[in-house]
XYZ file of C-alpha atoms in Angstrom:
347
model
C 0.214 -0.434 0.066
C 1.234 3.417 -0.814
C 2.057 5.735 1.650
C 0.234 9.163 1.297
C 0.606 12.345 3.030
C -1.095 15.777 2.108
C 0.207 19.257 3.235
C -2.759 21.493 3.751
C -2.744 24.439 1.450
C -0.880 27.578 3.129
C -3.334 29.917 4.946
C -2.410 32.558 2.450
C -1.292 32.758 -0.981
C 1.562 34.798 0.001
C 2.590 35.612 -3.808
C -0.821 37.465 -4.118
C 0.122 39.681 -1.204
C 4.136 40.024 -2.319
C 4.021 39.100 -5.991
C 7.738 40.008 -6.394
C 8.066 36.514 -3.915
C 6.833 34.568 -7.045
C 10.236 34.558 -9.024
C 11.683 33.142 -5.861
C 9.775 29.889 -5.360
C 11.406 26.605 -5.386
C 10.339 23.304 -5.325
C 10.799 20.749 -2.582
C 9.994 17.387 -1.436
C 8.653 16.703 1.663
C 10.060 13.251 2.490
C 7.449 12.286 5.520
C 9.073 9.672 6.994
C 7.097 6.945 9.123
C 8.336 3.769 10.743
C 8.237 1.005 8.361
C 9.949 -1.792 7.217
C 11.707 -0.558 3.947
C 13.933 -2.633 1.505
C 16.875 -1.535 -0.372
C 14.653 -1.253 -3.565
C 12.904 1.974 -1.441
C 13.263 5.140 -0.682
C 14.180 5.266 2.746
C 15.546 6.791 5.997
C 17.333 4.650 8.117
C 16.793 1.823 5.938
C 18.900 -0.973 4.203
C 20.932 0.600 1.205
C 21.058 -0.578 -2.256
C 24.967 -0.864 -1.880
C 27.239 -2.946 -3.893
C 28.575 -6.304 -2.629
C 32.178 -5.463 -4.188
C 32.333 -1.817 -3.063
C 33.875 -1.223 0.390
C 31.664 0.229 3.177
C 32.071 3.819 4.089
C 34.226 4.427 7.481
C 34.843 7.202 9.328
C 38.683 7.675 9.992
C 37.999 11.148 11.992
C 38.863 11.463 15.429
C 36.375 9.932 17.758
C 35.072 10.664 21.546
C 33.866 7.053 22.761
C 30.319 5.581 22.516
C 28.224 4.903 25.166
C 25.287 3.098 23.780
C 25.174 -0.327 22.317
C 23.992 -0.267 18.817
C 22.591 -4.136 19.228
C 20.274 -2.879 21.992
C 18.753 0.214 20.115
C 17.710 -2.218 17.077
C 16.164 -4.310 19.783
C 14.375 -1.388 21.197
C 13.477 -0.277 17.396
C 12.103 -3.695 16.726
C 9.894 -3.219 19.961
C 8.598 -0.093 19.002
C 7.403 -1.144 15.802
C 5.648 -3.844 17.364
C 3.828 -1.739 19.652
C 3.051 0.942 16.910
C 1.251 -1.720 14.964
C -0.815 -3.264 17.564
C -4.230 -1.376 19.448
C -3.253 0.379 22.602
C -3.109 -1.861 25.361
C -2.675 -4.708 23.916
C -1.206 -7.640 26.560
C 2.348 -8.842 26.058
C 3.326 -6.338 23.001
C 5.945 -4.393 24.656
C 7.835 -7.997 25.940
C 10.888 -8.981 24.199
C 10.583 -11.848 22.039
C 12.823 -14.874 22.569
C 15.092 -13.804 19.393
C 15.272 -10.202 21.438
C 16.278 -11.590 24.572
C 18.835 -13.434 23.070
C 20.544 -10.316 21.078
C 20.571 -8.578 24.583
C 21.951 -11.483 26.605
C 24.827 -11.695 23.933
C 25.854 -8.280 24.353
C 29.438 -7.851 26.080
C 28.547 -4.376 28.079
C 32.015 -3.963 28.715
C 33.612 -4.270 25.391
C 35.204 -1.362 24.104
C 34.805 -0.055 20.424
C 37.514 -1.520 18.158
C 40.283 1.095 17.017
C 40.446 2.385 13.896
C 37.951 3.593 11.230
C 34.624 3.743 12.312
C 31.498 2.291 10.209
C 29.127 4.632 9.194
C 25.103 4.198 9.420
C 22.552 4.765 6.591
C 20.651 7.824 7.048
C 18.536 8.304 3.796
C 18.388 6.574 0.598
C 16.332 8.453 -2.060
C 15.780 7.476 -5.499
C 14.889 10.053 -8.001
C 11.861 8.897 -9.315
C 10.440 9.827 -5.662
C 11.933 12.906 -5.073
C 12.443 14.466 -8.485
C 14.209 17.774 -6.973
C 17.214 15.999 -6.912
C 19.712 16.854 -9.673
C 22.351 13.765 -9.558
C 25.732 13.325 -11.844
C 25.396 11.767 -15.172
C 23.218 8.651 -15.318
C 22.807 8.320 -11.660
C 19.224 8.229 -10.459
C 19.983 7.387 -6.523
C 21.323 9.210 -3.667
C 22.495 7.497 -0.363
C 23.663 9.414 2.621
C 25.524 7.945 5.662
C 26.971 9.364 8.872
C 29.159 8.594 11.666
C 27.267 7.419 14.636
C 30.144 8.730 17.078
C 30.513 12.210 18.531
C 33.386 14.408 17.021
C 35.530 16.899 18.762
C 34.480 20.452 18.266
C 31.256 19.138 15.873
C 27.927 19.253 17.126
C 26.353 17.048 14.514
C 27.087 13.874 12.556
C 29.979 13.754 10.021
C 27.787 12.673 6.897
C 29.059 11.119 3.531
C 27.149 11.456 0.140
C 27.025 9.246 -2.621
C 25.312 9.236 -6.095
C 24.869 5.997 -8.069
C 23.060 3.997 -10.706
C 20.674 1.630 -9.184
C 20.670 -0.765 -12.492
C 24.282 -0.997 -11.911
C 23.777 -2.715 -8.338
C 23.445 -6.273 -9.425
C 24.848 -8.160 -6.202
C 23.466 -6.091 -2.857
C 25.667 -6.173 0.337
C 23.450 -8.228 2.627
C 25.063 -7.617 5.893
C 26.880 -3.936 6.112
C 29.569 -3.675 9.132
C 28.080 -1.646 11.780
C 30.030 0.044 15.143
C 29.772 -1.714 18.328
C 28.637 1.261 19.933
C 27.081 4.866 18.914
C 27.247 8.337 20.697
C 23.657 8.650 21.113
C 20.509 6.563 20.479
C 19.541 9.766 18.305
C 22.265 8.983 15.950
C 20.542 5.635 14.794
C 17.632 6.671 12.620
C 14.340 4.703 12.985
C 14.062 2.508 10.098
C 11.117 4.610 7.979
C 9.400 4.548 4.681
C 8.767 7.632 2.907
C 5.562 9.340 1.485
C 7.359 11.930 -0.594
C 5.039 15.287 -1.670
C 6.115 17.840 -3.925
C 5.787 21.864 -2.496
C 6.650 24.950 -3.098
C 8.878 27.298 -0.887
C 9.618 30.979 -0.561
C 13.025 32.105 1.023
C 13.416 32.431 4.709
C 12.825 36.245 5.347
C 16.396 36.332 6.495
C 17.220 35.676 2.781
C 15.184 38.747 1.466
C 15.976 42.444 0.879
C 15.973 44.818 3.667
C 13.189 46.213 1.349
C 11.191 43.255 1.442
C 11.524 42.318 4.622
C 10.208 45.536 6.018
C 7.139 45.351 3.674
C 6.310 41.686 5.016
C 6.521 43.383 8.371
C 3.676 46.077 7.391
C 0.562 44.581 8.739
C -1.274 47.120 6.556
C 0.058 45.620 3.317
C -1.499 42.219 4.210
C -4.813 43.870 5.126
C -4.903 45.912 1.738
C -4.144 42.468 -0.267
C -7.234 41.090 1.393
C -5.039 38.214 3.009
C -7.794 37.476 5.530
C -5.924 36.969 8.645
C -7.232 37.537 12.024
C -5.785 40.574 13.950
C -3.970 38.163 16.218
C -1.078 38.122 13.900
C -1.114 42.000 13.311
C 2.104 42.309 16.009
C 4.156 39.802 14.107
C 3.050 39.397 10.448
C 7.200 38.376 9.375
C 6.937 35.468 12.108
C 3.956 34.169 10.248
C 5.462 34.343 7.195
C 8.327 32.587 8.394
C 6.454 29.743 10.032
C 3.930 29.166 7.880
C 4.376 30.527 4.628
C 8.155 30.098 3.323
C 10.145 27.007 4.504
C 8.402 23.541 5.268
C 9.665 22.114 8.430
C 11.031 18.374 8.687
C 12.824 16.145 6.469
C 12.961 17.368 2.859
C 15.013 17.707 -0.092
C 15.729 20.774 -2.052
C 13.740 23.962 -1.618
C 14.905 26.656 0.601
C 17.248 26.372 3.848
C 15.744 27.506 7.133
C 17.999 29.972 9.331
C 17.693 31.259 12.784
C 20.510 29.248 14.582
C 22.833 31.389 12.330
C 22.160 33.969 9.867
C 22.527 33.223 6.170
C 26.066 32.888 4.861
C 27.700 32.295 1.741
C 27.805 28.637 0.857
C 30.546 28.163 -1.990
C 31.611 24.661 -3.234
C 35.155 23.891 -1.844
C 36.246 22.551 -5.257
C 35.225 25.117 -7.601
C 33.542 27.955 -5.727
C 29.906 27.814 -7.153
C 27.252 28.533 -5.051
C 25.864 25.617 -3.492
C 22.018 24.691 -3.188
C 20.257 22.880 -0.339
C 20.552 19.100 -0.864
C 19.006 17.251 2.006
C 17.492 18.912 5.471
C 17.659 16.269 8.296
C 15.370 17.604 10.738
C 14.622 16.698 14.630
C 10.869 17.442 14.445
C 8.660 17.196 11.454
C 6.767 20.062 13.330
C 6.093 21.922 16.446
C 4.173 24.322 17.973
C 4.979 26.997 15.807
C 4.654 25.038 12.761
C 1.481 22.774 13.194
C 0.035 23.978 9.974
C 2.036 22.201 8.040
C 0.606 19.002 9.890
C -0.475 16.845 7.051
C -4.506 16.028 6.800
C -3.653 12.039 7.415
C -2.004 12.882 10.538
C -3.987 15.345 12.009
C -6.733 12.807 13.756
C -3.984 10.541 15.193
C -1.706 13.673 16.301
C -4.630 15.240 18.355
C -5.867 12.105 19.997
C -5.182 10.583 23.159
C -3.452 7.321 22.112
C -0.003 6.803 23.009
C 1.433 5.649 19.989
C 0.954 8.843 18.758
C 2.793 10.758 21.189
C 5.760 11.071 19.341
C 4.543 11.464 15.652
C 6.486 14.775 15.314
C 9.696 12.738 15.596
C 8.951 9.670 13.605
C 12.680 9.049 12.857
C 13.710 9.585 16.519
C 17.004 11.497 15.283
C 18.116 14.793 17.092
C 20.459 17.353 15.723
C 22.071 19.173 18.584
C 19.318 20.462 21.021
C 16.730 20.090 18.659
C 18.111 21.724 15.642
C 18.366 20.647 11.779
C 21.420 19.496 9.744
C 21.319 20.791 6.185
C 23.505 19.227 3.365
C 24.510 21.424 0.257
C 25.462 20.192 -2.906
C 27.398 21.978 -6.231
C 24.851 22.202 -9.108
C 27.677 22.489 -11.279
C 29.109 19.021 -10.275
C 27.086 17.194 -7.438
C 30.106 14.654 -7.378
C 31.827 17.554 -5.613
C 32.365 17.606 -2.084
C 29.245 18.771 0.122
C 29.203 20.741 2.878
C 26.643 20.676 6.174
C 25.436 22.964 8.657
C 23.401 22.851 11.771
C 20.213 25.356 11.809
């Protein structure tokens, strides 16, 4: 069954109020990850990759701080959560470990130390161009794969990522059992396996990326009123915040579109190889929405989000990933040559 998620129309057609924004519109793909059982042939978050058996698995050889969480134990808890989600609330025994899960936990050597040397990276995202058409891969590639190191790095407050492009048709023998680290730095560095419901939307720049003149117009409540935007007076003191939270950049995991800012101000992002201005590739978000962006909650999730069912209490964090204290990790790619090194920022 195909997973579908639909973003409600924006409360206001912002280009009707500010026509000059129309030329700044960008396509984006909201990924809408939801816990599931993806296969290597699916677009996914935290799922198995379509990785060639004869290609070395990526490892991180940077300096690391020690891991403190057993990856095997985290995988068991992910299995339990998936089982709980698949049964009605209150079903007896659902939260109990199965014999197989208990066996895994019993075999963990809690005193074992992470082996010396490069650390195997973990799958973060696999996106097929057929599902995410905003991707602009190099050459004949039609598949994007993103991995990251699950250990902390000194003076780096988000996981270190690796980006790969490939042609899915070239992978005839899939690596069945990729190497994995013994421990990870945080449980939040192990994405919950999620299937996707990609949805194409249109975004506009964060207000910090607009001209000073246009920012001034956004903050002028009389312009919104004169355009017949139909907003109630509660927005009068902060129309720019309304634009930022409800009309410009979508929250959650997404590809393409415009970046969100706030943790820092916008800064030039130039390709380290050719100095071309880089473009957003992927936004890895702690939350799919928050109290300030609830208008972006898909129609299909609204009933569950506002229900009292414990199974739905963390719908806004389906991947259980956390960036910093609850931020976003943004990956940028060179539009002239996507195979050039990418850059990453936390916002």
